[in-house]
XYZ file of N, CA, C and O in Angstrom:
416
model
N 53.354 -85.765 -50.694
C 54.242 -86.696 -49.973
C 53.297 -87.575 -48.386
O 52.562 -86.467 -48.032
N 53.734 -88.430 -48.196
C 52.922 -88.763 -46.902
C 54.404 -89.384 -45.864
O 55.161 -89.910 -46.023
N 54.222 -88.762 -44.547
C 54.944 -89.082 -43.598
C 54.433 -89.690 -42.556
O 53.247 -89.488 -41.940
N 55.234 -90.552 -42.100
C 54.954 -91.565 -41.023
C 55.744 -91.087 -39.610
O 56.808 -91.006 -39.376
N 54.743 -90.626 -38.717
C 55.532 -90.426 -37.215
C 55.767 -91.406 -36.389
O 54.698 -92.275 -36.442
N 56.612 -92.058 -35.817
C 56.558 -93.250 -35.176
C 57.055 -93.065 -33.498
O 57.985 -92.296 -33.578
N 56.291 -93.270 -32.623
C 56.882 -93.442 -31.072
C 56.379 -94.542 -30.444
O 55.696 -95.382 -30.857
N 57.247 -94.988 -29.551
C 57.528 -96.001 -28.534
C 57.597 -95.694 -27.394
O 58.953 -95.008 -27.080
N 57.237 -96.323 -26.497
C 57.257 -96.019 -25.065
C 57.353 -97.562 -24.306
O 56.180 -98.149 -24.770
N 58.579 -97.942 -23.495
C 58.286 -99.168 -23.101
C 58.441 -98.997 -21.358
O 58.060 -99.891 -20.714
N 58.717 -97.558 -20.899
C 58.709 -97.357 -19.607
C 58.159 -96.255 -19.205
O 57.220 -95.724 -19.879
N 58.046 -96.038 -17.891
C 56.801 -94.914 -17.235
C 57.786 -93.457 -17.201
O 57.160 -92.620 -16.716
N 58.545 -93.503 -17.769
C 59.621 -92.348 -18.069
C 58.883 -91.197 -18.527
O 58.325 -91.301 -19.663
N 58.462 -90.173 -17.897
C 57.821 -88.819 -18.406
C 58.648 -88.462 -19.675
O 57.427 -88.086 -20.530
N 59.477 -87.947 -19.635
C 60.004 -87.282 -20.856
C 60.215 -88.270 -22.292
O 60.256 -87.847 -23.272
N 59.822 -89.311 -22.031
C 60.005 -90.395 -23.395
C 58.393 -90.647 -23.388
O 58.165 -91.602 -24.076
N 57.456 -89.749 -23.075
C 55.888 -90.394 -23.446
C 55.583 -90.330 -24.772
O 56.706 -89.492 -25.356
N 54.534 -90.806 -25.335
C 54.378 -91.015 -26.446
C 53.983 -89.380 -27.003
O 54.327 -89.005 -28.048
N 53.051 -88.857 -26.086
C 52.826 -87.612 -26.861
C 54.150 -86.701 -26.410
O 54.179 -85.870 -27.286
N 55.214 -86.504 -25.841
C 56.156 -85.888 -25.799
C 56.869 -86.138 -27.003
O 57.354 -85.162 -27.913
N 56.965 -87.638 -27.536
C 57.906 -87.949 -28.684
C 57.341 -87.342 -29.726
O 57.521 -86.337 -30.811
N 55.907 -87.214 -29.871
C 55.050 -86.690 -30.901
C 55.054 -85.335 -31.310
O 54.987 -84.826 -32.068
N 55.109 -84.650 -30.039
C 55.490 -83.039 -29.924
C 56.561 -82.844 -30.445
O 56.766 -81.631 -31.158
N 57.706 -83.583 -30.162
C 58.844 -82.979 -30.892
C 59.125 -83.293 -32.228
O 59.455 -82.449 -32.987
N 58.479 -84.300 -33.025
C 58.528 -84.548 -33.978
C 57.530 -83.781 -34.764
O 57.910 -83.050 -36.072
N 56.384 -83.424 -34.289
C 55.366 -82.645 -35.005
C 56.055 -81.119 -35.260
O 56.013 -80.352 -35.934
N 56.782 -80.762 -33.993
C 57.550 -79.229 -34.307
C 58.288 -79.215 -35.162
O 58.692 -78.342 -35.800
N 59.220 -80.330 -35.251
C 60.337 -80.653 -36.287
C 59.669 -80.327 -37.957
O 60.100 -79.795 -38.370
N 58.605 -81.269 -37.841
C 58.004 -81.000 -39.392
C 57.536 -79.528 -39.497
O 57.528 -79.303 -40.567
N 56.922 -79.176 -38.434
C 56.040 -77.705 -38.825
C 57.180 -76.863 -39.366
O 56.978 -75.735 -39.587
N 58.487 -76.986 -38.639
C 59.245 -76.244 -38.925
C 60.018 -76.243 -40.189
O 61.129 -75.588 -40.458
N 59.973 -77.528 -40.691
C 60.939 -77.855 -41.928
C 59.895 -77.752 -43.168
O 59.014 -78.442 -43.615
N 60.404 -76.585 -43.923
C 59.347 -76.247 -44.773
C 59.218 -77.495 -46.070
O 58.194 -77.489 -46.519
N 60.184 -78.219 -46.430
C 59.926 -79.095 -47.306
C 58.916 -80.498 -46.611
O 58.679 -81.179 -47.770
N 58.759 -80.434 -45.693
C 57.842 -81.633 -45.177
C 56.541 -80.879 -45.037
O 55.482 -81.677 -44.590
N 56.241 -79.616 -44.829
C 54.928 -79.039 -44.690
C 53.915 -79.371 -45.967
O 54.185 -79.646 -46.784
N 52.756 -79.265 -45.665
C 51.640 -79.638 -46.326
C 51.561 -80.826 -46.736
O 51.204 -81.353 -48.141
N 52.037 -82.048 -46.091
C 52.105 -83.559 -46.410
C 51.070 -83.863 -45.674
O 50.588 -83.441 -44.586
N 50.490 -85.452 -46.162
C 49.832 -85.798 -45.242
C 50.882 -86.826 -43.925
O 51.785 -86.982 -44.329
N 50.306 -86.501 -42.838
C 50.867 -87.292 -41.748
C 49.970 -88.146 -41.068
O 48.775 -88.047 -40.621
N 50.815 -89.230 -40.825
C 49.975 -90.556 -40.328
C 51.166 -90.544 -38.661
O 52.125 -90.526 -38.683
N 50.575 -91.061 -37.759
C 50.629 -91.336 -36.436
C 50.693 -92.789 -35.970
O 49.681 -93.315 -36.200
N 51.788 -93.335 -35.785
C 51.885 -94.683 -35.126
C 52.609 -94.556 -33.857
O 53.974 -94.206 -33.604
N 52.018 -95.557 -32.771
C 52.569 -95.722 -31.652
C 52.616 -97.031 -31.071
O 51.401 -97.435 -31.263
N 53.611 -97.290 -30.320
C 53.368 -98.417 -29.514
C 53.628 -98.234 -28.009
O 54.802 -97.710 -27.668
N 52.665 -98.183 -27.065
C 52.899 -98.171 -25.704
C 53.127 -99.446 -24.912
O 52.246 -100.190 -24.762
N 54.058 -99.532 -24.272
C 54.377 -100.601 -23.260
C 55.116 -101.571 -23.985
O 54.909 -102.453 -23.213
N 55.970 -101.413 -25.217
C 56.303 -102.307 -25.812
C 58.079 -102.239 -25.542
O 58.308 -101.047 -25.941
N 58.754 -103.716 -25.474
C 60.097 -103.149 -25.438
C 60.823 -102.830 -27.225
O 60.059 -103.391 -27.930
N 61.574 -102.436 -26.906
C 62.174 -102.292 -28.291
C 63.038 -103.454 -28.826
O 63.581 -103.492 -29.972
N 63.448 -104.556 -28.216
C 63.875 -105.707 -28.374
C 63.373 -106.397 -29.295
O 63.614 -106.869 -30.181
N 61.688 -106.185 -29.336
C 60.907 -107.089 -30.050
C 60.345 -106.263 -31.120
O 59.775 -105.459 -30.949
N 60.961 -106.462 -32.488
C 60.129 -106.434 -33.510
C 59.167 -106.389 -33.984
O 58.249 -105.536 -34.958
N 58.321 -107.487 -33.238
C 56.535 -107.598 -33.593
C 56.105 -106.922 -33.037
O 55.122 -107.133 -32.089
N 55.902 -105.509 -32.999
C 54.914 -104.474 -32.293
C 53.865 -103.877 -32.942
O 53.941 -103.852 -34.634
N 52.653 -104.132 -32.964
C 51.578 -103.848 -33.654
C 51.366 -102.551 -34.613
O 51.288 -102.539 -35.736
N 51.491 -101.422 -33.912
C 51.746 -100.338 -34.802
C 53.089 -100.260 -35.831
O 52.853 -99.830 -36.886
N 54.252 -100.649 -35.237
C 55.330 -100.947 -35.813
C 54.889 -101.668 -37.442
O 55.476 -101.115 -38.407
N 54.449 -102.729 -37.212
C 54.388 -103.783 -38.212
C 53.320 -103.165 -39.266
O 53.378 -103.312 -40.426
N 52.157 -102.260 -38.502
C 51.280 -101.568 -39.554
C 52.188 -100.516 -40.367
O 52.106 -100.354 -41.964
N 53.309 -99.732 -39.516
C 53.849 -98.744 -40.602
C 54.723 -99.373 -41.658
O 54.833 -98.985 -42.925
N 55.221 -100.498 -41.189
C 56.285 -101.078 -42.093
C 55.678 -102.052 -43.282
O 55.494 -101.899 -44.410
N 54.074 -102.066 -43.134
C 53.074 -102.664 -44.097
C 53.124 -101.534 -45.150
O 52.729 -101.834 -46.322
N 52.663 -100.459 -44.627
C 52.294 -99.068 -45.438
C 53.509 -98.726 -46.274
O 53.886 -98.216 -47.401
N 54.950 -98.912 -45.656
C 56.443 -98.997 -46.257
C 56.126 -99.930 -47.536
O 56.597 -99.696 -48.697
N 56.351 -101.172 -47.154
C 56.200 -102.062 -48.585
C 54.814 -102.017 -49.475
O 55.015 -102.234 -50.662
N 53.838 -101.221 -49.106
C 52.864 -101.134 -49.946
C 52.946 -99.394 -50.357
O 52.441 -98.851 -51.472
N 54.429 -99.258 -50.556
C 54.761 -97.812 -50.622
C 54.075 -96.513 -50.643
O 53.670 -95.814 -51.622
N 53.371 -96.750 -49.492
C 52.447 -95.482 -49.140
C 53.290 -94.298 -48.444
O 52.414 -93.618 -47.717
N 54.521 -94.749 -47.682
C 55.067 -93.853 -46.976
C 56.260 -93.293 -47.679
O 57.150 -93.820 -48.232
N 56.352 -92.028 -47.672
C 57.836 -91.538 -48.143
C 58.746 -91.069 -47.150
O 60.070 -90.924 -47.560
N 58.495 -90.679 -45.897
C 59.276 -90.378 -44.875
C 58.696 -90.876 -43.745
O 57.515 -90.888 -43.418
N 59.873 -91.336 -43.017
C 59.319 -91.602 -41.510
C 60.185 -90.881 -40.484
O 61.267 -90.649 -40.741
N 59.481 -90.375 -39.503
C 60.277 -89.405 -38.458
C 60.035 -90.000 -37.206
O 58.842 -90.710 -36.707
N 61.201 -90.111 -36.619
C 61.343 -90.727 -35.130
C 62.054 -89.431 -34.260
O 63.112 -89.094 -34.654
N 61.971 -89.771 -33.061
C 62.395 -88.716 -32.197
C 63.854 -89.234 -32.026
O 64.661 -88.461 -32.073
N 64.288 -90.369 -31.986
C 65.445 -91.007 -32.026
C 65.501 -92.497 -32.451
O 64.448 -93.142 -32.515
N 66.706 -93.093 -33.157
C 66.486 -94.274 -33.456
C 66.319 -95.446 -32.512
O 65.641 -96.527 -32.797
N 66.222 -95.341 -31.276
C 66.047 -96.279 -30.291
C 64.624 -96.523 -30.480
O 64.200 -97.595 -29.675
N 63.717 -95.577 -30.800
C 62.382 -95.690 -30.904
C 62.073 -97.072 -32.070
O 61.083 -97.674 -31.599
N 62.810 -96.886 -33.104
C 62.326 -97.932 -33.927
C 62.654 -99.418 -33.387
O 62.305 -100.447 -33.587
N 63.924 -99.637 -32.629
C 64.139 -100.883 -32.071
C 65.545 -100.799 -31.200
O 66.250 -99.677 -31.295
N 65.730 -101.470 -30.000
C 66.947 -101.784 -29.698
C 67.885 -102.884 -30.336
O 69.055 -102.969 -29.416
N 67.655 -103.351 -30.931
C 68.247 -104.786 -31.612
C 69.327 -103.969 -32.762
O 68.341 -103.386 -33.940
N 70.452 -103.459 -32.443
C 71.230 -102.962 -33.483
C 70.993 -103.588 -35.267
O 71.126 -102.837 -35.913
N 71.303 -104.850 -34.879
C 70.970 -105.549 -36.088
C 70.062 -105.132 -37.073
O 69.567 -105.059 -38.385
N 68.845 -105.399 -36.208
C 67.393 -105.074 -36.880
C 67.389 -103.445 -37.541
O 66.659 -103.557 -38.281
N 67.903 -102.627 -36.791
C 67.938 -101.373 -36.698
C 68.520 -101.150 -38.172
O 68.308 -100.312 -39.084
N 69.773 -101.914 -37.928
C 70.892 -101.284 -39.386
C 69.995 -101.977 -40.515
O 70.208 -101.101 -41.563
N 69.374 -102.812 -40.484
C 68.785 -103.656 -41.555
C 67.568 -102.735 -42.326
O 67.681 -102.239 -43.566
N 67.072 -101.984 -41.151
C 65.990 -101.259 -41.630
C 66.748 -99.804 -42.250
O 66.236 -99.212 -43.656
N 67.476 -99.465 -41.630
C 68.028 -97.963 -42.051
C 68.867 -98.244 -43.046
O 69.177 -97.360 -44.191
N 69.884 -99.370 -43.591
C 70.579 -99.616 -44.410
C 70.134 -100.144 -45.804
O 71.005 -99.881 -46.674
N 69.407 -100.934 -45.791
C 68.723 -101.998 -46.642
C 67.160 -101.785 -47.165
O 67.126 -101.285 -48.038
N 66.349 -101.674 -45.908
C 65.066 -101.877 -46.491
C 64.550 -100.425 -46.758
O 63.953 -100.152 -47.779
N 64.807 -99.660 -45.894
C 64.452 -98.179 -46.264
C 64.875 -97.360 -47.662
O 63.990 -96.993 -48.332
N 65.980 -97.486 -47.512
C 66.878 -97.059 -49.150
C 66.080 -97.652 -50.079
O 65.911 -97.242 -51.200
N 65.961 -99.318 -50.268
C 65.432 -99.891 -51.150
C 63.814 -99.583 -51.523
O 63.489 -99.260 -52.698
N 63.255 -99.309 -50.472
C 61.666 -98.961 -50.736
C 61.499 -97.176 -50.831
O 60.546 -96.781 -51.049
N 63.048 -96.715 -51.096
C 63.199 -95.051 -51.207
C 62.099 -94.366 -50.019
O 61.391 -93.426 -50.414
N 62.691 -94.986 -48.859
C 61.684 -94.158 -47.605
C 62.875 -93.373 -46.791
O 63.924 -93.765 -46.905
N 62.714 -92.122 -46.842
C 63.683 -91.441 -45.960
C 63.391 -91.354 -44.528
O 62.409 -91.478 -44.169
N 64.301 -91.547 -43.858
C 64.197 -91.936 -42.294
C 64.846 -90.577 -41.696
O 66.041 -90.350 -41.923
N 64.250 -89.806 -41.002
C 64.536 -88.541 -40.082
C 64.426 -88.763 -38.471
O 63.472 -89.260 -38.124
């Protein structure tokens, strides 16, 4: 199983740092037995707004999803994927299920 961890930071808020987001995600993975012993990939966009879905690391993650190289995506919260409700819904309700990618 391949897990993609995604973090995005657009502001200077300390509790929203890339490192903090990955710490929360990595801790979750380490405590979830079904996710252990998986290949883990980290993708991050630092200084990017969630309104624009055209972020470098996010597009690389989506390319791996299209290539069926990702089984699970883990984010600290949905706002890290994007701030546009319609774009995030398209991902979570259509694209990820169609590609058989689990979102946590």
